[in-house]
Amino acid sequence: MMRLRCSVFAVWILALASTPLWGDNYIVHLAITIAMYSTLAISWNFIGGFAGYPSFATSAFFGLGCYVGALTQRAGLPVSAAWLCATAGVGIFAGLFGLIILRLRGHYFAIASFGLVEVLRLVISSSDSLTGGGDGLNVPLFHGGPDFVARIFLAVMVGIMVIAFAVSILVDRSRLGFGLRCIEQNEDAADMVGIDTTRYKIVAFVLSAMFCGTVGGAYASWTGYIDPTDAFDAIMTIKTPVMCMLGGVGTVLGPVAGSASFLLLEEFFWSHFLAYNRAILGAVIVIIIFFLPGGLLGIADGKGPRASFRRSLGRWLKGGPVAVP
Amino acid sequence: MTAIIELNGVSKSFGGIRALRDVSFTIDQGEIVGLIGPNGAGKTTLVNVMTGVTGATAGQVIFCGANVTAQRPYQAARRGIARTFQVVQPFPRMTVLENVMAGALFGGADREVNVRRAADIAREQLEFTELAALADKPAGSLTIAGRKRLELAKSLAMQPKLLMLDEVNAGLNSTEIDRALALVRKISERGVTILLIEHLMKVILSLAQRVLVLHQGELVAQGDPVAMVNDRRVIEAYLGEKFARRYQEGATGA
C-alpha cells in the first residue's frame, strides 16, 4: 500500500516537473501553483489531519514566510539563505504561538488560528518603516528570461513539495504520527496512555508552519513583489483545509490529490463558465465533501464511491448526519 | 511488604464542595485493595488525584518513594500507574490492536518500544484478555463488555506497577463478570498491584484482600472485606442511619 502511494506520488511529481518540456507557460505556471498549494495542504495535514486540530493559520505562516524571506533578501542575504530564514523563523514563531493557542480545542482553536492571519496582516500593514505597509515590498528579481525563471521556481516548489511529502510519510509511520492520531480521536485518553499531548501538538503545529514559511519565502522571490493583502490571504487559509477534505483528511496522499483536483477544477470552471465559475466550483466541492466524507481517496479504499454515496444520501434523506466517516 | 503508593492527608475541593477530606492510606506491593463507597463518595475523584487528572488541594501522593502529587496524567502513565475508566475511553476509529499498541508505545517506563515491538506486546495482551479474534475490528464496534476488556488490555500493555480499575464490571451480565473476575485474578498473579473501585459486593468479597471505605470524601473505615461489609459505619454510609438500624435489627432478629 505504501509502495503504491509512493509510486503514484512519484508519477505525479514527474508530470509536474516535466511541464516545461510539453506545456506552454500557462501550464508551467499552473504546475508551480499546484506544487505550492500541495505543500500548504501537506503541511496543514500535520495539525488538521493527524492531530485533528482545525487550523486556519496557513496564510499567517505563508505571509510571515513571504515577509521574512523578502526582508532578509533585501538585507543582502542570498536567496537560499533567505528561504531557510523564512522556514526557521516561521517554525519558531509557530512553536511560541502554539504554546498559547494549543490550549484551546475545537472551534475555539479554529477561531484563534484564523485571528492570527488578520492580526499579522494588520501588524505588517501598519509597520510602514520596516515592511513598507500597504505599499508592499519589492523583492530582488531573478536574472534571466521568464521561461528560465519559471523553470527555476517550478524546480524549487516541486522540491519543497517532495520534502514536505517525505516528512509526512516519516511522521505517519513514527511514534509521533501514532500519538497524533490518538490525540485526534480522544485527547484525554491519549494523555492517559502516556502521550505528552502538549509537546506532540506543538511539534505538529511547527511542522504545519515550517513548509508554509519556505513556500512563502519562495513565492515572494517568484513574484518579486508582496503586499499584506496578497501575503495574508483569507481565501488561501480556507482553501487549504478544503483541499485536504477533498482529497482525504489525515492520509498521506489526500492533501496531494485534493490540492491537485481542486486547482484543476478551479481552472476548468474558470475557463469554461466565466460568469458563474465560483458558484459552480463551490457547489461541486460541497457535493463531494457532503457525500464522500473520506475524500477522493475514500473511493480508492475499496468501498467504492457508489456505496459511500448511497449511504450518505440515505442518511441525508432520513434527516440524519451525512458526513460520518 | 513495601508500600507502592501512599496518600498523606489528601484533600480536594471543587469550589465549596469538599470532594476529598484528609484521606490517608497506603497500598502495598502486590495487594488487591477494594475501594467502596456510595455514589458521590469521591471514589473517582480519588483516582483522578492519584493519576494527576486533577490536582490535590492539600496533601501528598507518594508513588514508589517519589512525591508525585503534581504529576500530569501522561507522567503517571510513564511511571507505571495505569487506570481504566468508568466510562470507557477508546480511540474509536482505530482498530482494537492499535488501541492496545498506544498503551505499549507510550505508557510504562520502557522508552525503547518502537512501533513493531508495540504490536507484539499488544498481541500478547489481546491474547491474555481473550480479544485476539477482534484485533482488526474498529474499537468503536465492540460491545460494552468488549470495550471494558479493551481498556484492560490497553492498561496492561502499559506494563503498570499499579492498576486502578474504575467499575470495570459495571454494565456487565453475570457471565461476563465471572470472566472479568478471573482476568483480574490472573493480572494480580503477574505481580501487578490492583486498586479495585466497585459497587458489586460479590466482586469485592471474592477478590479484595483489604477494603477502603469512602463516605462523603472521608475514609471512614478500612480492613478485612467481610468485616467491612458488616461494619455499622459502612452500612450507614450506604443506607443512611435509619435504614441501617432497621437492617441490623432485621439481621439480628432473623
Coordinates of C-alpha atoms in Angstrom, one line a residue:
Chain A
M1 CA 0.0 0.0 0.0
M2 CA 2.8 2.4 1.0
R3 CA 4.7 1.5 -2.1
L4 CA 1.7 2.1 -4.3
R5 CA 1.2 5.5 -2.7
C6 CA 4.8 6.5 -3.3
S7 CA 4.7 5.4 -6.9
V8 CA 1.5 7.4 -7.5
F9 CA 3.2 10.4 -5.9
A10 CA 6.4 9.8 -8.0
V11 CA 4.5 9.7 -11.3
W12 CA 2.6 12.9 -10.3
I13 CA 5.9 14.7 -9.4
L14 CA 7.3 13.7 -12.8
A15 CA 4.2 15.0 -14.5
L16 CA 4.5 18.4 -12.7
A17 CA 8.3 18.7 -13.1
S18 CA 8.2 17.8 -16.9
T19 CA 5.6 20.5 -17.8
P20 CA 8.3 22.8 -19.4
L21 CA 9.0 20.0 -21.9
W22 CA 5.5 19.6 -23.1
G23 CA 3.4 22.6 -22.0
D24 CA 3.3 26.3 -22.5
N25 CA 4.0 29.0 -19.8
Y26 CA 0.4 28.8 -18.7
I27 CA 0.7 25.1 -17.9
V28 CA 4.1 25.6 -16.1
H29 CA 2.5 28.4 -14.0
L30 CA -0.3 26.1 -13.1
A31 CA 2.2 23.4 -12.2
I32 CA 4.0 25.8 -9.9
T33 CA 0.7 26.8 -8.2
I34 CA -0.2 23.2 -7.7
A35 CA 3.1 22.3 -6.2
M36 CA 2.8 25.4 -3.9
Y37 CA -0.7 24.5 -2.7
S38 CA 0.2 20.8 -2.3
T39 CA 2.9 21.8 0.1
L40 CA 0.5 24.0 2.0
A41 CA -2.1 21.2 2.2
I42 CA 0.5 18.6 3.2
S43 CA 1.6 21.0 6.0
W44 CA -2.0 21.6 7.1
N45 CA -2.5 17.9 7.3
F46 CA 0.1 17.6 10.2
I47 CA -2.1 19.6 12.6
G48 CA -5.5 19.4 11.0
G49 CA -5.4 15.9 9.7
F50 CA -3.2 13.8 12.0
A51 CA -3.9 15.7 15.2
G52 CA -7.4 16.8 14.3
Y53 CA -6.9 20.4 15.2
P54 CA -8.7 22.5 12.5
S55 CA -6.2 25.2 11.9
F56 CA -6.9 28.3 9.8
A57 CA -3.4 29.7 10.3
T58 CA -2.0 28.6 6.9
S59 CA -2.0 32.2 5.4
A60 CA -0.4 33.5 8.6
F61 CA 2.6 31.2 8.2
F62 CA 2.7 31.7 4.4
G63 CA 2.5 35.5 4.8
L64 CA 5.1 35.6 7.5
G65 CA 7.3 33.4 5.3
C66 CA 6.9 35.9 2.5
Y67 CA 7.9 38.8 4.6
V68 CA 10.8 37.1 6.4
G69 CA 12.1 35.9 3.0
A70 CA 11.7 39.3 1.4
L71 CA 13.2 41.3 4.2
T72 CA 16.2 39.0 4.7
Q73 CA 16.8 39.0 0.9
R74 CA 16.6 42.8 0.9
A75 CA 19.1 42.9 3.8
G76 CA 21.6 41.2 1.4
L77 CA 21.3 37.5 2.2
P78 CA 21.5 35.1 -0.7
V79 CA 18.1 33.7 -1.9
S80 CA 18.5 30.2 -0.5
A81 CA 19.6 31.5 2.9
A82 CA 16.6 33.8 2.9
W83 CA 14.3 30.9 2.3
L84 CA 15.9 29.0 5.2
C85 CA 15.4 32.0 7.4
A86 CA 11.8 32.1 6.4
T87 CA 11.4 28.3 7.3
A88 CA 13.2 28.6 10.6
G89 CA 11.6 31.9 11.6
V90 CA 8.1 30.7 10.9
G91 CA 8.8 27.4 12.7
I92 CA 10.0 29.2 15.8
F93 CA 7.0 31.6 15.7
A94 CA 4.6 28.7 15.4
G95 CA 6.3 27.0 18.4
L96 CA 5.9 30.0 20.6
F97 CA 2.3 30.8 19.4
G98 CA 1.4 27.1 19.7
L99 CA 2.3 27.2 23.4
I100 CA -0.6 29.6 23.9
I101 CA -3.1 28.6 21.2
L102 CA -3.0 24.8 21.6
R103 CA -4.6 25.0 25.0
L104 CA -7.8 25.7 23.0
R105 CA -9.8 22.9 21.4
G106 CA -12.2 22.6 18.5
H107 CA -14.0 25.7 17.3
Y108 CA -12.0 27.9 19.8
F109 CA -8.7 26.8 18.3
A110 CA -10.1 27.4 14.8
I111 CA -11.2 30.9 15.5
A112 CA -7.9 31.8 17.3
S113 CA -5.9 30.5 14.4
F114 CA -7.9 32.5 11.9
G115 CA -7.5 35.5 14.1
L116 CA -3.7 35.1 13.7
V117 CA -4.0 35.8 10.0
E118 CA -5.8 39.0 10.5
V119 CA -3.6 40.2 13.4
L120 CA -0.4 39.6 11.4
R121 CA -1.9 41.3 8.3
L122 CA -2.7 44.4 10.4
V123 CA 0.6 44.5 12.2
I124 CA 2.5 44.2 8.9
S125 CA 0.3 46.8 7.2
S126 CA 0.9 49.3 10.0
S127 CA 4.7 48.8 10.4
D128 CA 5.4 51.1 7.4
S129 CA 9.1 51.7 8.2
L130 CA 10.1 48.1 8.1
T131 CA 7.6 46.4 5.8
G132 CA 6.5 49.2 3.5
G133 CA 3.0 48.9 5.0
G134 CA 0.2 48.8 2.4
D135 CA 2.5 49.8 -0.4
G136 CA 4.2 46.4 -0.2
L137 CA 7.8 45.4 -0.8
N138 CA 9.8 44.8 -3.9
V139 CA 12.0 41.7 -3.8
P140 CA 15.1 41.4 -5.9
L141 CA 14.2 39.8 -9.2
F142 CA 15.9 36.7 -10.7
H143 CA 18.0 37.4 -13.8
G144 CA 17.1 35.6 -16.9
G145 CA 14.0 35.4 -19.2
P146 CA 10.5 34.4 -18.0
D147 CA 10.9 30.8 -19.2
F148 CA 14.1 30.4 -17.3
V149 CA 12.7 31.9 -14.1
A150 CA 9.6 29.8 -14.3
R151 CA 11.7 26.6 -14.6
I152 CA 13.8 27.6 -11.6
F153 CA 10.7 28.2 -9.5
L154 CA 9.0 25.0 -10.7
A155 CA 12.0 23.1 -9.5
V156 CA 12.0 24.9 -6.2
M157 CA 8.3 24.5 -5.5
V158 CA 8.3 20.8 -6.5
G159 CA 11.4 20.2 -4.4
I160 CA 9.8 21.7 -1.3
M161 CA 6.7 19.6 -2.0
V162 CA 8.8 16.4 -2.2
I163 CA 10.5 17.2 1.1
A164 CA 7.2 18.0 2.8
F165 CA 5.7 14.7 1.5
A166 CA 8.7 12.8 2.7
V167 CA 8.4 14.3 6.2
S168 CA 4.7 13.5 6.1
I169 CA 5.5 9.8 5.4
L170 CA 8.1 9.7 8.2
V171 CA 5.6 11.2 10.6
D172 CA 2.8 8.8 9.5
R173 CA 5.0 5.8 10.3
S174 CA 6.5 7.0 13.5
R175 CA 5.5 7.2 17.2
L176 CA 4.8 10.9 16.6
G177 CA 2.2 10.1 13.9
F178 CA 0.6 7.4 16.1
G179 CA 0.4 9.7 19.0
L180 CA -1.1 12.5 17.0
R181 CA -3.8 10.1 15.7
C182 CA -4.5 9.1 19.3
I183 CA -4.9 12.8 20.1
E184 CA -7.2 13.3 17.2
Q185 CA -9.5 10.5 18.4
N186 CA -9.6 11.1 22.1
E187 CA -7.2 13.6 23.7
D188 CA -7.9 12.7 27.3
A189 CA -7.3 9.0 26.6
A190 CA -4.1 9.9 24.8
D191 CA -2.9 11.7 27.9
M192 CA -3.8 8.7 30.0
V193 CA -1.8 6.2 28.0
G194 CA 1.3 8.4 28.4
I195 CA 1.4 10.8 25.4
D196 CA 2.7 14.2 26.3
T197 CA -0.1 15.8 24.3
T198 CA 1.1 19.4 24.6
R199 CA 4.5 18.6 23.2
Y200 CA 3.1 16.5 20.4
K201 CA 0.6 19.1 19.4
I202 CA 3.3 21.8 19.3
V203 CA 5.6 19.6 17.2
A204 CA 2.6 19.1 14.8
F205 CA 1.9 22.8 14.7
V206 CA 5.5 23.7 14.0
L207 CA 5.6 21.1 11.2
S208 CA 2.4 22.6 9.8
A209 CA 4.1 26.0 9.8
M210 CA 7.6 25.4 8.6
F211 CA 7.0 24.5 5.0
C212 CA 4.4 27.2 4.6
G213 CA 7.2 29.6 5.6
T214 CA 9.5 28.1 2.9
V215 CA 6.8 28.3 0.3
G216 CA 6.1 31.9 1.3
G217 CA 9.7 32.9 1.0
A218 CA 9.9 31.2 -2.4
Y219 CA 6.7 32.8 -3.5
A220 CA 8.0 36.3 -2.6
S221 CA 11.1 35.7 -4.7
W222 CA 9.0 34.3 -7.6
T223 CA 6.5 37.2 -7.8
G224 CA 9.1 39.9 -7.0
Y225 CA 6.6 41.9 -5.1
I226 CA 4.4 41.3 -2.0
D227 CA 1.9 43.3 -0.1
P228 CA -0.2 42.4 3.1
T229 CA -3.4 41.5 1.3
D230 CA -1.7 39.1 -1.1
A231 CA 0.5 37.5 1.6
F232 CA -2.1 37.1 4.3
D233 CA -4.9 36.0 2.0
A234 CA -8.1 34.8 3.9
I235 CA -9.2 32.8 0.9
M236 CA -6.0 30.8 0.9
T237 CA -6.3 29.9 4.6
I238 CA -9.8 28.4 3.9
K239 CA -8.8 26.8 0.6
T240 CA -6.1 24.7 2.2
P241 CA -8.2 22.7 4.6
V242 CA -10.9 22.3 1.9
M243 CA -8.3 20.8 -0.4
C244 CA -7.4 18.3 2.3
M245 CA -11.0 17.4 2.9
L246 CA -11.5 17.0 -0.8
G247 CA -8.6 14.5 -1.0
G248 CA -8.9 12.7 2.3
V249 CA -8.0 14.3 5.7
G250 CA -5.3 12.6 7.7
T251 CA -4.0 10.5 4.9
V252 CA -0.6 10.9 3.3
L253 CA -1.7 11.2 -0.3
G254 CA -5.0 13.0 0.4
P255 CA -3.7 16.6 0.5
V256 CA -1.8 16.0 -2.7
A257 CA -4.8 14.6 -4.5
G258 CA -7.1 17.2 -3.0
S259 CA -5.0 20.2 -4.0
A260 CA -4.4 19.0 -7.5
S261 CA -8.1 18.2 -8.2
F262 CA -9.2 21.5 -6.5
L263 CA -6.9 23.6 -8.7
L264 CA -7.6 21.7 -11.9
L265 CA -11.4 22.0 -11.2
E266 CA -10.9 25.7 -10.4
E267 CA -9.1 26.3 -13.7
F268 CA -11.6 24.3 -15.7
F269 CA -14.6 26.2 -14.3
W270 CA -12.8 29.5 -14.7
S271 CA -12.1 29.0 -18.4
H272 CA -15.5 27.5 -19.3
F273 CA -18.0 29.3 -17.1
L274 CA -16.5 32.8 -16.6
A275 CA -19.6 34.3 -15.0
Y276 CA -20.6 31.6 -12.6
N277 CA -17.3 29.8 -12.0
R278 CA -17.1 30.4 -8.3
A279 CA -20.7 29.3 -7.7
I280 CA -20.2 26.1 -9.7
L281 CA -16.9 25.3 -8.0
G282 CA -18.4 25.8 -4.6
A283 CA -21.4 23.6 -5.4
V284 CA -19.2 20.8 -6.7
I285 CA -16.9 20.9 -3.6
V286 CA -19.9 20.9 -1.2
I287 CA -21.4 17.9 -3.0
I288 CA -18.1 16.0 -3.0
I289 CA -17.4 16.7 0.7
F290 CA -21.0 16.1 1.7
F291 CA -21.3 12.7 0.1
L292 CA -17.7 11.5 0.2
P293 CA -16.6 12.3 3.8
G294 CA -13.5 10.2 3.3
G295 CA -12.5 12.4 0.4
L296 CA -11.5 11.3 -3.1
L297 CA -9.0 8.8 -1.6
G298 CA -12.0 7.2 0.2
I299 CA -13.1 6.0 -3.2
A300 CA -9.8 4.2 -3.7
D301 CA -10.2 2.5 -0.3
G302 CA -12.2 -0.2 -2.0
K303 CA -15.7 0.5 -0.6
G304 CA -16.5 2.3 -3.9
P305 CA -17.9 5.7 -4.5
R306 CA -21.4 4.5 -5.2
A307 CA -21.8 2.6 -1.9
S308 CA -20.4 5.6 0.0
F309 CA -22.6 8.0 -1.9
R310 CA -25.7 5.8 -1.4
R311 CA -25.1 5.5 2.3
S312 CA -24.6 9.3 2.7
L313 CA -27.7 10.0 0.6
G314 CA -29.8 7.6 2.6
R315 CA -28.7 9.3 5.9
W316 CA -29.4 12.7 4.4
L317 CA -32.9 11.7 3.3
K318 CA -33.6 10.4 6.8
G319 CA -32.5 13.8 8.1
G320 CA -29.5 12.3 9.9
P321 CA -25.9 13.5 9.8
V322 CA -24.3 12.9 6.5
A323 CA -20.6 13.3 6.8
V324 CA -20.0 10.3 9.2
P325 CA -16.6 8.9 8.1
Chain B
M1 CA 5.9 -5.8 52.4
T2 CA 6.8 -2.4 51.0
A3 CA 4.3 0.4 50.1
I4 CA 3.8 1.1 46.4
I5 CA 1.6 4.1 46.9
E6 CA 0.9 6.3 49.9
L7 CA -1.5 9.1 50.4
N8 CA -0.9 11.6 53.2
G9 CA -3.8 13.9 54.1
V10 CA -5.1 14.3 50.6
S11 CA -8.0 16.8 50.2
K12 CA -9.7 18.1 47.1
S13 CA -12.2 20.9 46.9
F14 CA -14.3 21.9 43.9
G15 CA -15.3 25.4 44.9
G16 CA -17.4 24.9 48.1
I17 CA -17.7 21.2 47.7
R18 CA -15.1 19.2 49.6
A19 CA -14.9 16.0 47.4
L20 CA -12.0 14.5 49.5
R21 CA -11.2 15.3 53.1
D22 CA -7.8 14.4 54.6
V23 CA -7.6 11.0 53.0
S24 CA -4.6 8.9 54.1
F25 CA -3.8 5.3 53.3
T26 CA -1.1 3.0 51.8
I27 CA -1.2 0.2 49.4
D28 CA 1.4 -2.5 49.5
Q29 CA 3.2 -4.1 46.6
G30 CA 1.1 -6.9 45.1
E31 CA -2.0 -6.3 47.1
I32 CA -5.6 -6.3 45.7
V33 CA -7.4 -3.5 47.5
G34 CA -11.0 -2.7 47.1
L35 CA -12.4 0.9 47.3
I36 CA -16.1 1.1 48.0
G37 CA -18.5 3.9 48.9
P38 CA -21.9 5.1 47.8
N39 CA -22.4 7.3 44.7
G40 CA -20.7 10.7 45.1
A41 CA -18.4 9.5 47.9
G42 CA -15.4 10.7 45.9
K43 CA -14.0 7.4 44.6
T44 CA -13.4 8.6 41.0
T45 CA -12.0 11.9 42.3
L46 CA -9.6 9.9 44.4
V47 CA -8.4 8.0 41.4
N48 CA -8.2 11.3 39.4
V49 CA -6.0 12.8 42.1
M50 CA -3.8 9.7 42.1
T51 CA -3.3 9.8 38.3
G52 CA -2.8 13.6 38.0
V53 CA -6.1 14.3 36.2
T54 CA -7.0 16.7 38.9
G55 CA -4.5 18.3 41.4
A56 CA -4.9 17.8 45.1
T57 CA -5.9 20.9 47.1
A58 CA -3.8 19.6 50.0
G59 CA -1.8 16.6 50.9
Q60 CA 0.7 14.4 49.1
V61 CA 0.7 11.3 46.9
I62 CA 3.9 9.2 47.2
F63 CA 4.5 6.6 44.5
C64 CA 7.5 4.2 44.8
G65 CA 9.1 6.7 47.3
A66 CA 8.7 9.7 45.0
N67 CA 6.4 12.6 45.6
V68 CA 4.1 12.6 42.5
T69 CA 1.4 15.0 43.8
A70 CA 1.9 17.5 41.0
Q71 CA 2.2 15.0 38.1
R72 CA 0.4 15.2 34.8
P73 CA -1.6 12.1 33.6
Y74 CA 1.0 11.2 30.9
Q75 CA 3.7 11.3 33.6
A76 CA 1.7 9.0 35.8
A77 CA 1.3 6.6 32.8
R78 CA 5.0 6.6 32.3
R79 CA 5.7 5.9 35.9
G80 CA 3.6 2.8 35.8
I81 CA 0.2 4.0 37.1
A82 CA -2.5 2.8 34.8
R83 CA -6.2 3.1 35.1
T84 CA -9.4 2.1 33.3
F85 CA -12.3 4.4 33.1
Q86 CA -15.8 4.0 34.4
V87 CA -16.9 5.5 31.1
V88 CA -14.7 3.6 28.6
Q89 CA -12.3 5.8 26.6
P90 CA -11.2 4.0 23.4
F91 CA -9.7 5.5 20.3
P92 CA -12.9 4.7 18.4
R93 CA -11.8 4.7 14.8
M94 CA -8.6 2.8 15.5
T95 CA -8.5 -1.0 15.5
V96 CA -8.5 -2.9 18.7
L97 CA -4.9 -3.8 18.1
E98 CA -3.9 -0.2 17.5
N99 CA -5.7 0.9 20.7
V100 CA -3.6 -1.6 22.7
M101 CA -0.5 -0.6 20.8
A102 CA -0.9 3.0 22.0
G103 CA -0.6 1.8 25.6
A104 CA 2.6 -0.2 24.7
L105 CA 4.1 2.6 22.7
F106 CA 3.7 5.5 25.2
G107 CA 2.9 4.1 28.6
G108 CA 5.3 2.4 31.0
A109 CA 8.9 3.2 31.9
D110 CA 10.4 1.5 28.9
R111 CA 11.1 4.2 26.3
E112 CA 12.7 1.9 23.8
V113 CA 9.4 0.4 22.4
N114 CA 9.1 1.1 18.7
V115 CA 6.0 0.5 16.6
R116 CA 6.8 -3.1 15.7
R117 CA 7.7 -4.1 19.2
A118 CA 4.5 -2.4 20.4
A119 CA 2.4 -4.5 18.0
D120 CA 4.0 -7.7 19.5
I121 CA 3.2 -6.5 23.1
A122 CA -0.3 -5.6 22.0
R123 CA -0.9 -9.0 20.5
E124 CA 0.2 -10.7 23.8
Q125 CA -2.2 -8.6 25.8
L126 CA -5.0 -9.3 23.4
E127 CA -4.3 -13.0 23.7
F128 CA -4.3 -12.6 27.5
T129 CA -7.6 -10.7 27.6
E130 CA -9.2 -13.0 25.0
L131 CA -9.7 -10.3 22.5
A132 CA -7.3 -11.6 19.9
A133 CA -10.1 -12.6 17.5
L134 CA -11.3 -8.9 17.4
A135 CA -7.8 -7.4 16.8
D136 CA -8.6 -5.8 13.4
K137 CA -12.1 -4.6 14.3
P138 CA -12.6 -0.9 14.9
A139 CA -12.7 -0.2 18.7
G140 CA -16.0 1.6 18.3
S141 CA -17.7 -1.6 17.1
L142 CA -17.1 -3.6 20.3
T143 CA -19.8 -4.4 22.9
I144 CA -19.6 -2.8 26.3
A145 CA -18.0 -6.0 27.8
G146 CA -15.5 -6.0 24.9
R147 CA -14.7 -2.3 25.4
K148 CA -14.0 -2.9 29.1
R149 CA -11.7 -5.7 28.2
L150 CA -10.0 -3.4 25.7
E151 CA -9.5 -0.9 28.4
L152 CA -7.9 -3.6 30.5
A153 CA -5.7 -4.8 27.6
K154 CA -4.6 -1.2 26.9
S155 CA -3.7 -0.6 30.5
L156 CA -1.8 -3.9 30.7
A157 CA 0.2 -3.0 27.6
M158 CA 1.5 -0.1 29.6
Q159 CA 3.2 -2.6 31.9
P160 CA 1.9 -0.9 35.0
K161 CA 3.1 -1.4 38.6
L162 CA -0.3 -0.1 39.9
L163 CA -3.5 -0.7 38.1
M164 CA -6.7 1.1 39.1
L165 CA -9.9 -0.5 37.8
D166 CA -12.8 2.0 38.0
E167 CA -16.0 0.0 37.9
V168 CA -14.6 -2.4 35.4
N169 CA -17.7 -4.6 36.0
A170 CA -20.5 -2.0 35.7
G171 CA -23.0 -2.8 33.0
L172 CA -21.8 -6.4 32.6
N173 CA -24.0 -9.5 33.0
S174 CA -23.1 -12.2 35.4
T175 CA -21.3 -14.5 33.0
E176 CA -19.2 -11.5 31.8
I177 CA -18.5 -10.6 35.4
D178 CA -17.2 -14.1 36.1
R179 CA -14.8 -13.8 33.2
A180 CA -13.7 -10.4 34.3
L181 CA -13.0 -11.7 37.8
A182 CA -10.9 -14.5 36.5
L183 CA -9.0 -11.9 34.4
V184 CA -8.3 -9.6 37.4
R185 CA -7.0 -12.6 39.4
K186 CA -4.6 -13.5 36.5
I187 CA -3.4 -9.9 36.4
S188 CA -2.7 -10.0 40.1
E189 CA -0.7 -13.2 39.7
R190 CA 1.6 -11.3 37.4
G191 CA 2.6 -9.2 40.4
V192 CA 0.6 -6.1 39.5
T193 CA -0.9 -4.2 42.5
I194 CA -4.6 -3.5 42.0
L195 CA -7.0 -0.9 43.3
L196 CA -10.5 -2.1 42.6
I197 CA -13.3 0.5 42.6
E198 CA -16.5 -1.4 42.8
H199 CA -20.2 -1.3 43.7
L200 CA -20.6 -5.1 43.4
M201 CA -20.1 -6.8 46.8
K202 CA -19.6 -10.1 45.0
V203 CA -16.6 -8.8 43.3
I204 CA -15.1 -7.1 46.4
L205 CA -15.7 -10.2 48.5
S206 CA -14.1 -12.6 46.1
L207 CA -11.1 -10.5 45.1
A208 CA -10.1 -7.9 47.6
Q209 CA -7.7 -8.6 50.4
R210 CA -8.4 -5.3 52.1
V211 CA -11.2 -2.7 51.6
L212 CA -11.1 1.1 51.9
V213 CA -14.5 2.7 52.6
L214 CA -15.1 6.3 51.4
H215 CA -18.1 8.3 52.5
Q216 CA -18.6 12.0 51.7
G217 CA -15.0 12.4 50.8
E218 CA -13.7 10.8 54.1
L219 CA -12.0 7.5 54.6
V220 CA -14.4 6.2 57.2
A221 CA -13.1 2.6 57.6
Q222 CA -10.6 0.2 56.2
G223 CA -9.9 -3.5 56.9
D224 CA -10.9 -7.1 56.1
P225 CA -13.7 -7.2 53.3
V226 CA -16.1 -9.4 55.3
A227 CA -15.8 -7.3 58.4
M228 CA -16.2 -4.1 56.4
V229 CA -19.4 -5.3 54.7
N230 CA -20.9 -5.9 58.2
D231 CA -19.4 -2.7 59.7
R232 CA -22.1 -0.3 61.0
R233 CA -20.4 2.7 59.6
V234 CA -20.3 1.1 56.1
I235 CA -23.9 0.1 56.2
E236 CA -24.8 3.6 57.4
A237 CA -22.9 5.1 54.6
Y238 CA -24.9 3.1 52.0
L239 CA -28.3 3.0 53.6
G240 CA -28.4 6.1 56.0
E241 CA -28.7 5.9 59.8
K242 CA -32.4 5.0 60.0
F243 CA -32.3 2.1 57.5
A244 CA -29.0 0.9 58.8
R245 CA -30.6 0.4 62.2
R246 CA -33.6 -1.4 60.7
Y247 CA -31.3 -3.5 58.6
Q248 CA -29.2 -4.6 61.5
E249 CA -32.2 -5.2 63.8
G250 CA -33.6 -7.3 61.0
A251 CA -30.3 -9.2 60.7
T252 CA -30.1 -9.9 64.4
G253 CA -33.9 -10.7 64.7
A254 CA -33.6 -13.3 61.9

